[in-house]
PDB file of C-alpha atoms in Angstrom:
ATOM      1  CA  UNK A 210      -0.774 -23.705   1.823  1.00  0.00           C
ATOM      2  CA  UNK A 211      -1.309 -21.546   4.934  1.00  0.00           C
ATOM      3  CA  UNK A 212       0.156 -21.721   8.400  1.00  0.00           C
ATOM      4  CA  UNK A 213      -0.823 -21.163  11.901  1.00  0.00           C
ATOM      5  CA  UNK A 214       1.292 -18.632  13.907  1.00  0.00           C
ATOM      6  CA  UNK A 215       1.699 -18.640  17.954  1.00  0.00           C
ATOM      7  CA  UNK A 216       3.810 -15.524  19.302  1.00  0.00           C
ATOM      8  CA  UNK A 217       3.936 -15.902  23.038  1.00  0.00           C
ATOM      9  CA  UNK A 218       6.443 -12.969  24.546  1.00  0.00           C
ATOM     10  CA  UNK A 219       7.462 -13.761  28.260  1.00  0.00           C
ATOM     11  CA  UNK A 220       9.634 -12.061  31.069  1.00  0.00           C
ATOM     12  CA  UNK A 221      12.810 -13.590  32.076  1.00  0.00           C
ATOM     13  CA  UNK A 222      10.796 -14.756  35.195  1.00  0.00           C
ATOM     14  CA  UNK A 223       8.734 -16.968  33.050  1.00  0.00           C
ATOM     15  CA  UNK A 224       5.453 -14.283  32.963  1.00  0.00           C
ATOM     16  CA  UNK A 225       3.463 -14.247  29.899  1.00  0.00           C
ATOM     17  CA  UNK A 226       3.421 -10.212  28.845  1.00  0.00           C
ATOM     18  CA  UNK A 227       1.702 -10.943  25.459  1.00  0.00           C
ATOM     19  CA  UNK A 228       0.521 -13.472  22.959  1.00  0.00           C
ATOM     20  CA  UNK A 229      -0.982 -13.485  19.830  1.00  0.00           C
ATOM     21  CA  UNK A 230      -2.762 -15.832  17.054  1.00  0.00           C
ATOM     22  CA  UNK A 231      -2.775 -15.568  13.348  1.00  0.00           C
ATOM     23  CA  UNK A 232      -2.599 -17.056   9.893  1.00  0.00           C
ATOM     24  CA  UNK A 233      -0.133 -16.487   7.257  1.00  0.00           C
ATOM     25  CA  UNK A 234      -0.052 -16.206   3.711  1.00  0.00           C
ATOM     26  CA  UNK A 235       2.597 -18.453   2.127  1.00  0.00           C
ATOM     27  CA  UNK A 236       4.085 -16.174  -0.980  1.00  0.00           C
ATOM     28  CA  UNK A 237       5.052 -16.501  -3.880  1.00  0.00           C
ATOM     29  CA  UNK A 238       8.297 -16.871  -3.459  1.00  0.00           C
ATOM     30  CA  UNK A 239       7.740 -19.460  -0.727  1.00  0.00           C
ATOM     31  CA  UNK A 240       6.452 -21.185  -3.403  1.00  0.00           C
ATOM     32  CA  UNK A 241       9.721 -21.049  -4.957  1.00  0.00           C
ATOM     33  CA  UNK A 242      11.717 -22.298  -2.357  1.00  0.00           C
ATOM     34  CA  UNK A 243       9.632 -25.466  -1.669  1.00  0.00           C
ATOM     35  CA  UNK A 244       9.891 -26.107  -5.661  1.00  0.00           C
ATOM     36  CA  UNK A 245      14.208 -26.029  -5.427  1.00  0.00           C
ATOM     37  CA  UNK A 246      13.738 -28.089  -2.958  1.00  0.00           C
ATOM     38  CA  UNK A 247      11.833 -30.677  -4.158  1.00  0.00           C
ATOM     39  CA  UNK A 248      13.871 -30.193  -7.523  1.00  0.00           C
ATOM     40  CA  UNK A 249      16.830 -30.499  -5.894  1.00  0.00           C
ATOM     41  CA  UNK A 250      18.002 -27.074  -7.773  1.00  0.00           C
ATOM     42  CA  UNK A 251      21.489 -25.527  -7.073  1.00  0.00           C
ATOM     43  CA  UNK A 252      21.104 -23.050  -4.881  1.00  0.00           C
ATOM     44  CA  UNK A 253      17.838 -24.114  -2.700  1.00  0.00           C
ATOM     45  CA  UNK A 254      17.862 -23.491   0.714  1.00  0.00           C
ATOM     46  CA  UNK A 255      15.648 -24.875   3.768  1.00  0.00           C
ATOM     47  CA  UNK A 256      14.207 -22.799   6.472  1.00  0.00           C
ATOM     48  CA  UNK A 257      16.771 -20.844   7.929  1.00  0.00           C
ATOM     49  CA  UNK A 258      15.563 -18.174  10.412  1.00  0.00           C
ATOM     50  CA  UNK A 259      12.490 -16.199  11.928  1.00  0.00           C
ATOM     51  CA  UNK A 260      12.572 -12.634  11.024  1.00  0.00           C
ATOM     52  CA  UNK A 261      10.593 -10.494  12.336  1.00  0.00           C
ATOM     53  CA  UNK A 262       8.586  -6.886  10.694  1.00  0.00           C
ATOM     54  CA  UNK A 263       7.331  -3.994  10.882  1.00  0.00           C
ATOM     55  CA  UNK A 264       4.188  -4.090   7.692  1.00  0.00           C
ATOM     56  CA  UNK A 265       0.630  -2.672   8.838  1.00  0.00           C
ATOM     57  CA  UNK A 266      -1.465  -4.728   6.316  1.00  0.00           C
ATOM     58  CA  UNK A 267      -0.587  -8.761   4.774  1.00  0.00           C
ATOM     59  CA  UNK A 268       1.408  -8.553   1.777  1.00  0.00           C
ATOM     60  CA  UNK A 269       0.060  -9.894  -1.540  1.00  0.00           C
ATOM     61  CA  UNK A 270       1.919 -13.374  -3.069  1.00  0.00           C
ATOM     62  CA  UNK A 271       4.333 -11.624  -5.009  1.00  0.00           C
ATOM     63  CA  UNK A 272       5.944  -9.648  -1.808  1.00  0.00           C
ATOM     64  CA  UNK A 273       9.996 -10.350  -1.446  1.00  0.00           C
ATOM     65  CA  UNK A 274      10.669  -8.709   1.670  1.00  0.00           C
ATOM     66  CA  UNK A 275       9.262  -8.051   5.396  1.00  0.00           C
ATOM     67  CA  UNK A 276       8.697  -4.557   6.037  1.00  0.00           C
ATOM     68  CA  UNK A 277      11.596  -2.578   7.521  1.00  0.00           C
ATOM     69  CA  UNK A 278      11.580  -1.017  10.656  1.00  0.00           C
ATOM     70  CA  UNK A 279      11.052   2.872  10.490  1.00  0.00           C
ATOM     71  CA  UNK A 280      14.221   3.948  12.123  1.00  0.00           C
ATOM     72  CA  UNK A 281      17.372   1.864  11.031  1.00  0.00           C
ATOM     73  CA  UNK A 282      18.318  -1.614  13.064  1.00  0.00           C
ATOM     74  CA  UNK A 283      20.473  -3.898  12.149  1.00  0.00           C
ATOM     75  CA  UNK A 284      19.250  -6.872  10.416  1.00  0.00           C
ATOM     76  CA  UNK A 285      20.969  -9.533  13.010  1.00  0.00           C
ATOM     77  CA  UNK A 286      18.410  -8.046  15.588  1.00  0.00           C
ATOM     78  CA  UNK A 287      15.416  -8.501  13.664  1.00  0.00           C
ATOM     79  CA  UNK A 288      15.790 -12.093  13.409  1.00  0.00           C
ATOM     80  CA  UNK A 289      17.011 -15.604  14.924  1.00  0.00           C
ATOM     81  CA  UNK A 290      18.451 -18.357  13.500  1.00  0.00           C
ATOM     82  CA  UNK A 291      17.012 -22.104  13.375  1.00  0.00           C
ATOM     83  CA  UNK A 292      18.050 -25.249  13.401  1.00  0.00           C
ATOM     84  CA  UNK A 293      16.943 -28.566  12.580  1.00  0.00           C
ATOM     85  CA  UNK A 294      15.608 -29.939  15.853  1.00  0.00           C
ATOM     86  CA  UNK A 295      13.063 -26.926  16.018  1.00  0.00           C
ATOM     87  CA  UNK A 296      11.253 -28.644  13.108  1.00  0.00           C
ATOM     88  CA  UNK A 297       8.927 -31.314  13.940  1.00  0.00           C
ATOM     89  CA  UNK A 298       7.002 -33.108  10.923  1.00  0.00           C
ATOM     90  CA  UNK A 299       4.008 -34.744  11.813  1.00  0.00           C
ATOM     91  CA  UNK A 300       2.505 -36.886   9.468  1.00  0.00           C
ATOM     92  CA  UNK A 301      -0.368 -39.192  10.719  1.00  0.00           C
ATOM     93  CA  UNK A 302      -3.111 -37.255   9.916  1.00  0.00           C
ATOM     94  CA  UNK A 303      -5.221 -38.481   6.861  1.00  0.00           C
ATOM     95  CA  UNK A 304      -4.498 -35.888   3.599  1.00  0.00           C
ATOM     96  CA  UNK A 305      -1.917 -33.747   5.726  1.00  0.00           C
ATOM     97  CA  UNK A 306       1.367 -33.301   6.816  1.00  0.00           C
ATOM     98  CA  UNK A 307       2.266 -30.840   9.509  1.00  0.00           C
ATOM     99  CA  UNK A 308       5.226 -29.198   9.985  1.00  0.00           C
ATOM    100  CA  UNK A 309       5.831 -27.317  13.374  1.00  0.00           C
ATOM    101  CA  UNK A 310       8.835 -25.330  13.705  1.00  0.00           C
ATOM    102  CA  UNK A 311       9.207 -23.879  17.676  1.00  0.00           C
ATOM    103  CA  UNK A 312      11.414 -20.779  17.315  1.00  0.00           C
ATOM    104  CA  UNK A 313      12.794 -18.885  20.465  1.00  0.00           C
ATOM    105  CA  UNK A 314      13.767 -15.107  19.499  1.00  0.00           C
ATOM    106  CA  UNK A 315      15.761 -13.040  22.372  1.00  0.00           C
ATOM    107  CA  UNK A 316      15.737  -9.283  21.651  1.00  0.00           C
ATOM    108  CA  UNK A 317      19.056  -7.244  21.552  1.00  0.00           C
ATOM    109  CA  UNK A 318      17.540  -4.307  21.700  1.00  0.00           C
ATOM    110  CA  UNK A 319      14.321  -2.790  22.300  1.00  0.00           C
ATOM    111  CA  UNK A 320      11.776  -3.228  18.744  1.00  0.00           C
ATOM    112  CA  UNK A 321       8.707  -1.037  19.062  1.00  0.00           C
ATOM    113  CA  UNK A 322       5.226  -2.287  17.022  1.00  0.00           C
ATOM    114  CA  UNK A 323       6.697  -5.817  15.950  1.00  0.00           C
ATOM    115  CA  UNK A 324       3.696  -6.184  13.849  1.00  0.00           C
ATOM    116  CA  UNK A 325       5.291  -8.931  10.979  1.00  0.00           C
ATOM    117  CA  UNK A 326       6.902 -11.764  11.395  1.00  0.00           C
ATOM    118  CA  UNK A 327       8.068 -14.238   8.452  1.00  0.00           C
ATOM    119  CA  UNK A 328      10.200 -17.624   8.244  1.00  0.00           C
ATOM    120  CA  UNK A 329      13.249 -16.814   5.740  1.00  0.00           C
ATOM    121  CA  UNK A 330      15.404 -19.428   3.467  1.00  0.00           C
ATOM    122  CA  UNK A 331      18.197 -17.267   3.335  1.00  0.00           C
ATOM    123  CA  UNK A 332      17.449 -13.977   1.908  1.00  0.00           C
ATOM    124  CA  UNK A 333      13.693 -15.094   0.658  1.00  0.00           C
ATOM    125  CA  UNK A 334      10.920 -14.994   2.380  1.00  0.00           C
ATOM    126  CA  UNK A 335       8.852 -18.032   2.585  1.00  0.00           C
ATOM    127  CA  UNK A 336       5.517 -16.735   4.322  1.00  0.00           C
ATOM    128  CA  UNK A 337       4.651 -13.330   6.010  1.00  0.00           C
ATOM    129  CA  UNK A 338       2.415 -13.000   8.927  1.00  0.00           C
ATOM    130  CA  UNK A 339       0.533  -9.839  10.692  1.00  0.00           C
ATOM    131  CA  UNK A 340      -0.112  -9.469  13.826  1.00  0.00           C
ATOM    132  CA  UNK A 341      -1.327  -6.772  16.442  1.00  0.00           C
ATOM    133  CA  UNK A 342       1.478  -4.567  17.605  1.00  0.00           C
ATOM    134  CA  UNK A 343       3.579  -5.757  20.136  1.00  0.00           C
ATOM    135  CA  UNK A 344       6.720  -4.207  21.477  1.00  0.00           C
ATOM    136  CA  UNK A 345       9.505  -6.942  22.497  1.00  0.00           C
ATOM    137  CA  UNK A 346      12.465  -5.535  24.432  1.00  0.00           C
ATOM    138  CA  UNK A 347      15.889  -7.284  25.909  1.00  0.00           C
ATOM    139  CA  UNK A 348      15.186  -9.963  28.503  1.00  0.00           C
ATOM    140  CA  UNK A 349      12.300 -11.393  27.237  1.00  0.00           C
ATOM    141  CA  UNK A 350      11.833 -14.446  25.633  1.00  0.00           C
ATOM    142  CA  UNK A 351       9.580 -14.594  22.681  1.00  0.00           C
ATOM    143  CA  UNK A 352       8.063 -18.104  21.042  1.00  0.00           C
ATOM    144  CA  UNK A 353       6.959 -17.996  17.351  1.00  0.00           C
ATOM    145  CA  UNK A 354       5.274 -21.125  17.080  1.00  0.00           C
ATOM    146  CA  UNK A 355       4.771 -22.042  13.419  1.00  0.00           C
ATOM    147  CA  UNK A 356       2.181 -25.015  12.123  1.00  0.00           C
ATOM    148  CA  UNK A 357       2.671 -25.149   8.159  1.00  0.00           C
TER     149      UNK A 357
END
């Protein structure tokens, strides 16, 4: 499986101040997750939250972890919670179902060279995605935009 990521970072005022477009790598441990849940395994847990990273390169399938920042933040800052009605499952194509999950992120403090960004079940990472550098600051509003 791979994914489509939108990051769109906008002023308070509405102005678009950067966006970017990648693919992600589901990992291994994404894998995982979708297995509990169609197992219905103790302990599986949906989508939970965007987090974003700091990793120069895309990890390989068996990563467990976004990359940290350089100096210490605390891990509330680096990431935003979801909630059901961000997903929206799509399923008329022919051979495919899409699932879009809309996620709006508001920065607590300023992050310089987001350059990772990964949906989380909990404390797993599901898929990882790298992007150019951007630097996201208090006020603005960023979108990751997810098609799985």
């Amino acid at each position: 499986m791979q994914g489509r990521l939108t990051l769109r970072v906008r002023e308070a005022d509405g102005r678009t101040v950067a966006e970017r477009r990648v693919r992600n790598i589901v990992l291994r441990q994404g894998a995982s997750i979708i297995a509990g849940l169609f197992a219905g395994a103790a302990g599986s847990s949906a989508i939970t939250h965007v987090q974003v990273g700091f990793a120069k390169q895309t990890a390989t399938p068996e990563a467990t972890a976004l990359t940290p920042p350089p100096t210490p933040i605390a891990a509330e800052a680096l990431r935003t919670s979801l909630t059901s009605d961000q997903f929206r499952i799509v399923a008329d194509q022919p051979a495919a179902v899409l699932v879009a999950i809309d996620a709006l992120f508001r920065p607590t403090v300023e992050l310089q060279d987001v350059t990772e960004a990964g949906l989380m079940a909990g404390d797993k990472v599901y898929n990882q995605v790298v992007f150019e550098p951007v630097t996201l600051r208090p006020g603005q509003n960023v979108t990751f935009f997810w098609e799985v």
